[in-house]
CSV table of C-alpha atoms and ligand atoms in Angstrom, one decimal:
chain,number,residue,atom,x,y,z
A,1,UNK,CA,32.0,-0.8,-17.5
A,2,UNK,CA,30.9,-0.7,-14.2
A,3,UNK,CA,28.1,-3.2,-13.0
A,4,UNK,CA,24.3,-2.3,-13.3
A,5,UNK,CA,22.4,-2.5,-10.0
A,6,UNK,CA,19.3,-4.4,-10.0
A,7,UNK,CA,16.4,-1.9,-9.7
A,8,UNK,CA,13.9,-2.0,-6.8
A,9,UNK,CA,10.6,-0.5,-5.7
A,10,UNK,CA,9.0,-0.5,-2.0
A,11,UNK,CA,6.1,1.0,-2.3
A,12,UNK,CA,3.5,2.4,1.0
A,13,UNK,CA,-0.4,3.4,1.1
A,14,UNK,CA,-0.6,4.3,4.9
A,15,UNK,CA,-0.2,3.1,8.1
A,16,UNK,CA,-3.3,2.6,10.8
A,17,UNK,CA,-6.2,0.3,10.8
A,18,UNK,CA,-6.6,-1.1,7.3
A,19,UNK,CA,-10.9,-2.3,7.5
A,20,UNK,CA,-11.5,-5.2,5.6
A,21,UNK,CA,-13.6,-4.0,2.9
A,22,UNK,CA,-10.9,-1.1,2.4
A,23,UNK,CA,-8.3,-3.8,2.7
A,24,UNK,CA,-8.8,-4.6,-1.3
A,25,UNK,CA,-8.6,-2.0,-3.2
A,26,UNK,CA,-6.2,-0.4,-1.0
A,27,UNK,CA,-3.5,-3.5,-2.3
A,28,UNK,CA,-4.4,-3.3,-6.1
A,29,UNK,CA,-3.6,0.2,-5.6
A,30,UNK,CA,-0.1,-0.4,-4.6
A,31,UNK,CA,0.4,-2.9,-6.6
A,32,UNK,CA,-0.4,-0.8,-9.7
A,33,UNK,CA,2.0,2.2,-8.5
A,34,UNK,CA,4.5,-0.5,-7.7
A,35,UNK,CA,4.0,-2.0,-11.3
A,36,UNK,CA,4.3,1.0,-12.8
A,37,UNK,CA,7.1,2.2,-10.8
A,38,UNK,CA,9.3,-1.1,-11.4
A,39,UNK,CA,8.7,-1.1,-14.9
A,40,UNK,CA,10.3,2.4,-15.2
A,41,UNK,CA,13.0,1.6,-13.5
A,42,UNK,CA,12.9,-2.0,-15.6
A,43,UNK,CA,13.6,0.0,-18.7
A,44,UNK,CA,16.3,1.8,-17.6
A,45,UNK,CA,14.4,4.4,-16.5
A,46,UNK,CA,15.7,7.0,-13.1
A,47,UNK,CA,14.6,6.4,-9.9
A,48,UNK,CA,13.1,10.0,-9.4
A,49,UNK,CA,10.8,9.0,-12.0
A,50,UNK,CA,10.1,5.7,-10.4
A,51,UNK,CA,9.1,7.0,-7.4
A,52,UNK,CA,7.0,9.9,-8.9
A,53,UNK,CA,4.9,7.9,-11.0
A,54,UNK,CA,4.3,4.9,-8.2
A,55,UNK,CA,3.1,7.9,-6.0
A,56,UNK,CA,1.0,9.6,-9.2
A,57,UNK,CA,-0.6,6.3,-9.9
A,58,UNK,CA,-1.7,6.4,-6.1
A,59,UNK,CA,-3.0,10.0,-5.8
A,60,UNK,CA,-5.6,8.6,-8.7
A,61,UNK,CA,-6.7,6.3,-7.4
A,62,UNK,CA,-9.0,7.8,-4.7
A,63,UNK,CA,-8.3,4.5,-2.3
A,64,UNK,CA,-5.9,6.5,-0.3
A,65,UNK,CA,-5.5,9.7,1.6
A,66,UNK,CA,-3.3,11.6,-1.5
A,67,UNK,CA,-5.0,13.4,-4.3
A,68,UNK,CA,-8.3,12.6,-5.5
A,69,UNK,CA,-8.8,10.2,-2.1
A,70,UNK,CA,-7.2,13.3,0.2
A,71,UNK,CA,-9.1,13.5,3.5
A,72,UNK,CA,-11.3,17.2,4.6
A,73,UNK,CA,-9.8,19.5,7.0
A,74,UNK,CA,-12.1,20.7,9.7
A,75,UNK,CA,-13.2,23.6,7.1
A,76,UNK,CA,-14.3,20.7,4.9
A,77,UNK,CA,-11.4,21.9,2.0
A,78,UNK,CA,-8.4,19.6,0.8
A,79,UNK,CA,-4.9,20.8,2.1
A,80,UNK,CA,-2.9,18.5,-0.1
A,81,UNK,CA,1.1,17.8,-0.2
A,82,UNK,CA,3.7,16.0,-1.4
A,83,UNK,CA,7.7,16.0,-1.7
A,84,UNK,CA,10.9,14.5,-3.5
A,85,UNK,CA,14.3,13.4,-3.2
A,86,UNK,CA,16.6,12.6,-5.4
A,87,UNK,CA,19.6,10.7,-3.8
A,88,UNK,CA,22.4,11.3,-6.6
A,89,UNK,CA,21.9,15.0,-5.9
A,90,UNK,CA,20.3,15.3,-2.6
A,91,UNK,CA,17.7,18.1,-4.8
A,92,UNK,CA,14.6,17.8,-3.0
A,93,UNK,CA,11.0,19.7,-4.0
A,94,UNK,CA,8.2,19.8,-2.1
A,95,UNK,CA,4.7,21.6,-1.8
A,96,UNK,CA,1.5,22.2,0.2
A,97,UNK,CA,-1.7,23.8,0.7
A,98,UNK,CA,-2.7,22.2,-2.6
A,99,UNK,CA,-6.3,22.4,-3.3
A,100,UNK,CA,-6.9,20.6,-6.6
A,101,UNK,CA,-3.5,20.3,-8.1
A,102,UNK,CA,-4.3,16.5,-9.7
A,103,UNK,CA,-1.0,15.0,-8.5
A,104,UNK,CA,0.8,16.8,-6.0
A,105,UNK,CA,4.3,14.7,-6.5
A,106,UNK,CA,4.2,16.1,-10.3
A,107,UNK,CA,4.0,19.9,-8.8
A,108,UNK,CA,7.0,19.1,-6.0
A,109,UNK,CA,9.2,17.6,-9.1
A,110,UNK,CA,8.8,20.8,-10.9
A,111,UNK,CA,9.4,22.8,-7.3
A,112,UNK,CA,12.9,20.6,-7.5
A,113,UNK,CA,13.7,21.0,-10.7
A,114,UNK,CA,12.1,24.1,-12.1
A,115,UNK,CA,12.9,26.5,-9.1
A,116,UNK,CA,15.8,27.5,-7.0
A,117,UNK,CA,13.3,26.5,-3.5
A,118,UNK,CA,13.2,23.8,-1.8
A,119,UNK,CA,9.2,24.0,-0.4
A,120,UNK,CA,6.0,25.8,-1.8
A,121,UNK,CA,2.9,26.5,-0.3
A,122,UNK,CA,-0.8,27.8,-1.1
A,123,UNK,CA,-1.1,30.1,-3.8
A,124,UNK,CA,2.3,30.6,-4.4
A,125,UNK,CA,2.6,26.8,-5.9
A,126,UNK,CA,-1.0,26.6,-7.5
A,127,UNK,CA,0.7,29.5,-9.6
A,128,UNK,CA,3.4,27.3,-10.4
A,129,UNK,CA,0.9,24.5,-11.0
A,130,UNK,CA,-0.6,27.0,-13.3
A,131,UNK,CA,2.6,28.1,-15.1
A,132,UNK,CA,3.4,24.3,-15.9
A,133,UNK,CA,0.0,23.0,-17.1
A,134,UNK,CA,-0.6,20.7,-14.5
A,135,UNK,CA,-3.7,19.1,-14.4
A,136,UNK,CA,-6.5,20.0,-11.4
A,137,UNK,CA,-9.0,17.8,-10.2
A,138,UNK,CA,-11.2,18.7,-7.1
A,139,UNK,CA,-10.9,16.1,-4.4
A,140,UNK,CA,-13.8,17.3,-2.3
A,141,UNK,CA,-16.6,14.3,-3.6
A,142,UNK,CA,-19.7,13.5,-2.1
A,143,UNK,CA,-17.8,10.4,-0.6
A,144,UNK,CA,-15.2,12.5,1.7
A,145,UNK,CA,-18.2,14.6,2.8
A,146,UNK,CA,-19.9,11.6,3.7
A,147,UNK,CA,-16.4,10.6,5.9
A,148,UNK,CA,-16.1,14.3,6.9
A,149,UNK,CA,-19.4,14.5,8.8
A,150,UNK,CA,-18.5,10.8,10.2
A,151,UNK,CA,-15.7,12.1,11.7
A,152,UNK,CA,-16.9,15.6,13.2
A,153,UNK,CA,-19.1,13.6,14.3
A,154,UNK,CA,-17.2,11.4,16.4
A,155,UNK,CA,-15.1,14.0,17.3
A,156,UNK,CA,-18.4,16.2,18.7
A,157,UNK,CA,-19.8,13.4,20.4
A,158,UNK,CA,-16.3,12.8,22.3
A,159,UNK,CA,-16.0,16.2,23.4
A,160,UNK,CA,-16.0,19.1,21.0
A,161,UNK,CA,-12.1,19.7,21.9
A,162,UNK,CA,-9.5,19.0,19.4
A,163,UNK,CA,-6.9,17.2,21.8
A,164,UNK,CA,-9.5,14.8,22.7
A,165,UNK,CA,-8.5,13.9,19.2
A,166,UNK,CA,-6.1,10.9,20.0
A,167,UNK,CA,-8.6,9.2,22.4
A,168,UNK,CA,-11.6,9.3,19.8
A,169,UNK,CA,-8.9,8.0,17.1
A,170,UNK,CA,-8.0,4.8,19.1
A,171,UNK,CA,-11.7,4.2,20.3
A,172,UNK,CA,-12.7,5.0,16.2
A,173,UNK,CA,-9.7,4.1,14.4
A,174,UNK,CA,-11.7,3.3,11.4
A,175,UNK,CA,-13.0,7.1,10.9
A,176,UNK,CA,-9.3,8.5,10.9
A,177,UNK,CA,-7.5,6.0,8.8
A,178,UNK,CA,-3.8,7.4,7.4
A,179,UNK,CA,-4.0,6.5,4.2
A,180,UNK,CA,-0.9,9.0,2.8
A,181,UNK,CA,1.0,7.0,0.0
A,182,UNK,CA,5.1,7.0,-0.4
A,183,UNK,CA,7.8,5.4,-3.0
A,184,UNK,CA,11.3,4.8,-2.3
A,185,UNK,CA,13.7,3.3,-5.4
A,186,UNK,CA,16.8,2.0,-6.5
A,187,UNK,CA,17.7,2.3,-10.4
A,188,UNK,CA,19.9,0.4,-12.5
A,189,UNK,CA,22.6,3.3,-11.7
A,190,UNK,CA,22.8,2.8,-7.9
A,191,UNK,CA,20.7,6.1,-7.7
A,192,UNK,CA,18.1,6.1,-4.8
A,193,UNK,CA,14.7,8.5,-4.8
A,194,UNK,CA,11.5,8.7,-2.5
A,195,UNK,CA,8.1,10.0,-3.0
A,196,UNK,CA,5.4,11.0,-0.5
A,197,UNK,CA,2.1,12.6,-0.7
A,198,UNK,CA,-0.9,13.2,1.4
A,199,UNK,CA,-4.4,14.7,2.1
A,200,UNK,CA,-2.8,15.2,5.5
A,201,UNK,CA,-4.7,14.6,9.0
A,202,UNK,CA,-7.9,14.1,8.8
A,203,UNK,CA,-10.0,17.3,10.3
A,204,UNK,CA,-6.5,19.0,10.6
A,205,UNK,CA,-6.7,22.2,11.0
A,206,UNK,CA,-6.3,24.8,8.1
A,207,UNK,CA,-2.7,25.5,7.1
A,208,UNK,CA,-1.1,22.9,9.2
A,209,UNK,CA,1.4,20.9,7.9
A,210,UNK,CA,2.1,16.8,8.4
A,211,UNK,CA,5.6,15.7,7.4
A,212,UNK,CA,5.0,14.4,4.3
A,213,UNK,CA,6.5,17.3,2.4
A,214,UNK,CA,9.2,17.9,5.1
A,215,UNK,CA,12.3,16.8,3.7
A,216,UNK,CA,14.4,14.5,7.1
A,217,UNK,CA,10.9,13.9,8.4
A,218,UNK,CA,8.4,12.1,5.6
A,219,UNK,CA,11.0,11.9,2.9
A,220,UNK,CA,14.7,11.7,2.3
A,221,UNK,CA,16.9,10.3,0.1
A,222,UNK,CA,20.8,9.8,-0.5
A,223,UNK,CA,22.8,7.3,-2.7
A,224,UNK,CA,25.5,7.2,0.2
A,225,UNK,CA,22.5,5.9,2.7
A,226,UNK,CA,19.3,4.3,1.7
A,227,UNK,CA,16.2,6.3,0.9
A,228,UNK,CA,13.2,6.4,3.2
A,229,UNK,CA,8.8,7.7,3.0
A,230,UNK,CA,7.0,7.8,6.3
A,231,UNK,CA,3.4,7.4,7.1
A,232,UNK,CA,1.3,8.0,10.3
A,233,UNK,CA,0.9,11.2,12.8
A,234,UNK,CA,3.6,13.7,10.8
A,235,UNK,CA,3.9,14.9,14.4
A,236,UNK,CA,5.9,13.1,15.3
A,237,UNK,CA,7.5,12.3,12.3
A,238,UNK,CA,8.5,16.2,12.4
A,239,UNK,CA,9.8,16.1,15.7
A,240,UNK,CA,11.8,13.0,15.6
A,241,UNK,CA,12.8,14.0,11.8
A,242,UNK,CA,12.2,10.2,10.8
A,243,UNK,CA,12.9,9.9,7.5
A,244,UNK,CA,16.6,11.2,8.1
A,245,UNK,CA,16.9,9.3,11.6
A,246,UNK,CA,16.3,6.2,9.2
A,247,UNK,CA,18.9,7.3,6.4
A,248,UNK,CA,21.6,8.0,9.2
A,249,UNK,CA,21.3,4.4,10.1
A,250,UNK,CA,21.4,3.0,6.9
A,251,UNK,CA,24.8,5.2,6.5
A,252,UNK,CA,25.8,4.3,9.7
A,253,UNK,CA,25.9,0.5,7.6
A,254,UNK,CA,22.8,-0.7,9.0
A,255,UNK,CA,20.6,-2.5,6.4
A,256,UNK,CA,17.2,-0.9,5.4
A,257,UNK,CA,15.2,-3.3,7.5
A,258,UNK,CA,17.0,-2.7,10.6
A,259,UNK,CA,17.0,0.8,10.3
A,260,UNK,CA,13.5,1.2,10.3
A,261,UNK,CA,13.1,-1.1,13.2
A,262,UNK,CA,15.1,1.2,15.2
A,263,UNK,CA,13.1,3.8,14.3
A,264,UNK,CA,10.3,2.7,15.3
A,265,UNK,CA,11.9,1.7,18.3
A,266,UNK,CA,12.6,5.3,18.9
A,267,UNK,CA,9.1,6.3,18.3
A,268,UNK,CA,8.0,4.2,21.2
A,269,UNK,CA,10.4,5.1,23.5
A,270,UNK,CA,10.4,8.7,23.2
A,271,UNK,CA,6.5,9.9,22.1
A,272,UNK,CA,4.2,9.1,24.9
A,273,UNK,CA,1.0,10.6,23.0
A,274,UNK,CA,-2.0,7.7,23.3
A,275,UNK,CA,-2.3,7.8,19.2
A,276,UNK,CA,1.7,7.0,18.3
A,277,UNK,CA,0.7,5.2,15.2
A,278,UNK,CA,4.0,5.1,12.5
A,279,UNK,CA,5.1,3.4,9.4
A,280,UNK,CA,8.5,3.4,7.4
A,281,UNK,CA,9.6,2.1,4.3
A,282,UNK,CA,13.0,2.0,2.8
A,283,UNK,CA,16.0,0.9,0.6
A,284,UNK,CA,19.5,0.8,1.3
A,285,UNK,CA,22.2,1.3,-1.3
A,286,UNK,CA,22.9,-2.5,-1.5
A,287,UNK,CA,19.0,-2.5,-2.3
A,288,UNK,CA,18.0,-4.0,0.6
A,289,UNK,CA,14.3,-3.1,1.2
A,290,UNK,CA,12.8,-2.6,5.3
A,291,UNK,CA,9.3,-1.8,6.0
A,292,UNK,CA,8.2,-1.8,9.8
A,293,UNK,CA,5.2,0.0,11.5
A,294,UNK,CA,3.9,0.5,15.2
A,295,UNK,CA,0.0,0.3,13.9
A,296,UNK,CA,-1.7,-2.8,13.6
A,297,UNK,CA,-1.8,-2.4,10.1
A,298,UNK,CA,0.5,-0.6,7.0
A,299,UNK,CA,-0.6,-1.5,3.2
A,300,UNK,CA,2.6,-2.3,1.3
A,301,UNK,CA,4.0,-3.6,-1.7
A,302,UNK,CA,7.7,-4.4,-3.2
A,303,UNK,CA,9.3,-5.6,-6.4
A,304,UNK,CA,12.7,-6.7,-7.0
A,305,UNK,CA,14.0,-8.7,-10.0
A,306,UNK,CA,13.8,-12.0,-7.9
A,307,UNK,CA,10.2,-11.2,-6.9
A,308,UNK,CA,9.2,-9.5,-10.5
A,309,UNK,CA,5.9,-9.4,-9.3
A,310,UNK,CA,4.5,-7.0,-6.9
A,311,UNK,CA,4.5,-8.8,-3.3
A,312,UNK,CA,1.5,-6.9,-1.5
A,313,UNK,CA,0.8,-7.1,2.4
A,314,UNK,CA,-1.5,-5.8,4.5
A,315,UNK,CA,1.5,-5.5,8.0
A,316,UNK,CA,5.1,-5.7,7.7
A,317,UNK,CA,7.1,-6.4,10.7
A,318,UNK,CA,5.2,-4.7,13.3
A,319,UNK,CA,7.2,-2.9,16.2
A,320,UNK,CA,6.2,-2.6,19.6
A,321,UNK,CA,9.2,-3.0,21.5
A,322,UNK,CA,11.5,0.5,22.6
A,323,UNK,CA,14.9,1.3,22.3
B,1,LIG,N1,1.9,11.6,7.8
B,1,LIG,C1,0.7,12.1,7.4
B,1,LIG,C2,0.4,13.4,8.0
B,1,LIG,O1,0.5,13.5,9.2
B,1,LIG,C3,-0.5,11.2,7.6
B,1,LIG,C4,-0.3,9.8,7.1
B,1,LIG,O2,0.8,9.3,7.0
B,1,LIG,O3,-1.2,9.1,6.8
B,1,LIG,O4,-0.1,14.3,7.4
């Protein structure tokens, strides 16, 4: 009989500026995904389901920028998404342009498991939604209106031009927190998963697309690497394909922590833009966990058997150094 692996959960609600009076609820939150994650996987459970359920927990919550707490779009609507990856099989779901699917990681699971696709968008996957029951809830609460006309705001009284975007975000970081939440696991089988969902950018424009549903770039996962769920400016995410980057260095042998390090690295020595704020989490197949961000802040959580409580910070090793 071969040996059983011991399970492990790293869990991520954003990286950015984390405010103090957000600061709190912002760690019970991954502390209950994380919780509910571990326990899965605890009982034997699969990591796929690990992951999806840490992330679901999180899209309830409203303390984050995923599901109920998604951000506005400059049209003041909700764009949500979310993706999957399941390591043993390298199946991966994902979709987008969600406007009140409850949890987004549910409908990307049944995008991965229920469909021959890969990626589903708009009214295409709300019809999927439909066909499987899944639960809506409308995101757009008196509270992110409230944060939507703080934010034009800031943005109008900077200069009504949308790249003037990254300046306004470093002189108001507080307005444009990325609070997008992620999952990566190991189960008892040695199988790895990872989880990410998100309201996306805040005042994004309609139909854009972060890289939290773009399998390489916000999510990957593979039981002959490590698996990996990004946060901050998908951007750059996209172009540097991030989640993958990190994966290839953790089959290159690298352990999870210093394979997100390099990443970061890369970030900083390759994206020039003012507003370059990034955050990785991951596990290796030895079940190593790595968490590094270039913002001052990333709200984080991890369980192992040794820890069996959730170990909740508001920074993990912050990177500021370049390849
Ligand atoms: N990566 C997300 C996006 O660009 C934002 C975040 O991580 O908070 O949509």
């Amino acid at each position: 009989m071969t040996e059983k692996q011991k399970p492990v959960i790293v869990v991520h609600g954003g990286a950015g500026t984390w405010q103090l009076e957000r600061s709190q609820p912002g760690l019970e939150g991954v502390k209950r995904a994380a919780k509910t994650g571990f326990d899965i996987l605890k009982n034997g459970g699969i990591a796929v389901d690990g992951v999806m359920e840490a992330v679901a927990v999180m899209e309830d919550e409203g303390a984050f920028n995923a599901g109920y707490g998604s951000s506005l779009n400059i049209e003041k609507s909700v764009e949500m998404e979310a993706s999957i990856m399941d390591g043993k099989t390298l199946q991966a779901g994902a979709a987008g342009l969600l406007r009140d699917i409850r949890n987004p990681v549910r409908l990307a699971r049944i995008v991965m498991e229920k469909t021959d696709h890969v990626f589903v968008v708009g009214q295409g996957a709300e019809k999927l939604a439909k066909m499987f029951s899944l639960e809506r809830r409308d995101p757009v609460t008196q509270l992110r209106l409230k944060y939507y006309e703080q934010q034009r705001k800031a943005l109008l009284d900077g200069k009504s031009e949308l790249p003037r975007l990254s300046s306004l975000i470093k002189s108001h970081p507080e307005l444009f927190e990325l609070e997008t939440v992620g999952a990566v696991a190991l189960d008892e089988n040695g199988n790895l998963a990872a989880a990410t969902s998100t309201g996306g950018f805040p005042l994004k424009l309609p139909g854009r697309i972060g890289d939290s549903p773009l399998i390489g770039c916000g999510t990957y996962a593979d039981n002959q690497a490590g698996a990996c769920s990004a946060t901050g400016v998908g951007e750059i995410a996209i172009r540097l394909v991030l989640a993958k980057t990190v994966c290839d260095h953790m089959y290159d042998g690298k352990a999870a922590q210093e394979a997100v390090e390099r990443a970061i690295r890369l970030v900083n020595s390759r994206i020039s833009a003012a507003y370059n704020s990034m955050g990785l989490i991951a596990i290796d197949v030895r079940g190593r966990i790595g968490a590094a961000h270039n913002s001052p802040n990333m709200c984080w959580v991890y369980i192992t058997p040794e820890t069996k409580e959730p170990v909740a910070s508001l920074t993990a090793r912050i990177v500021k150094e370049s390849l």
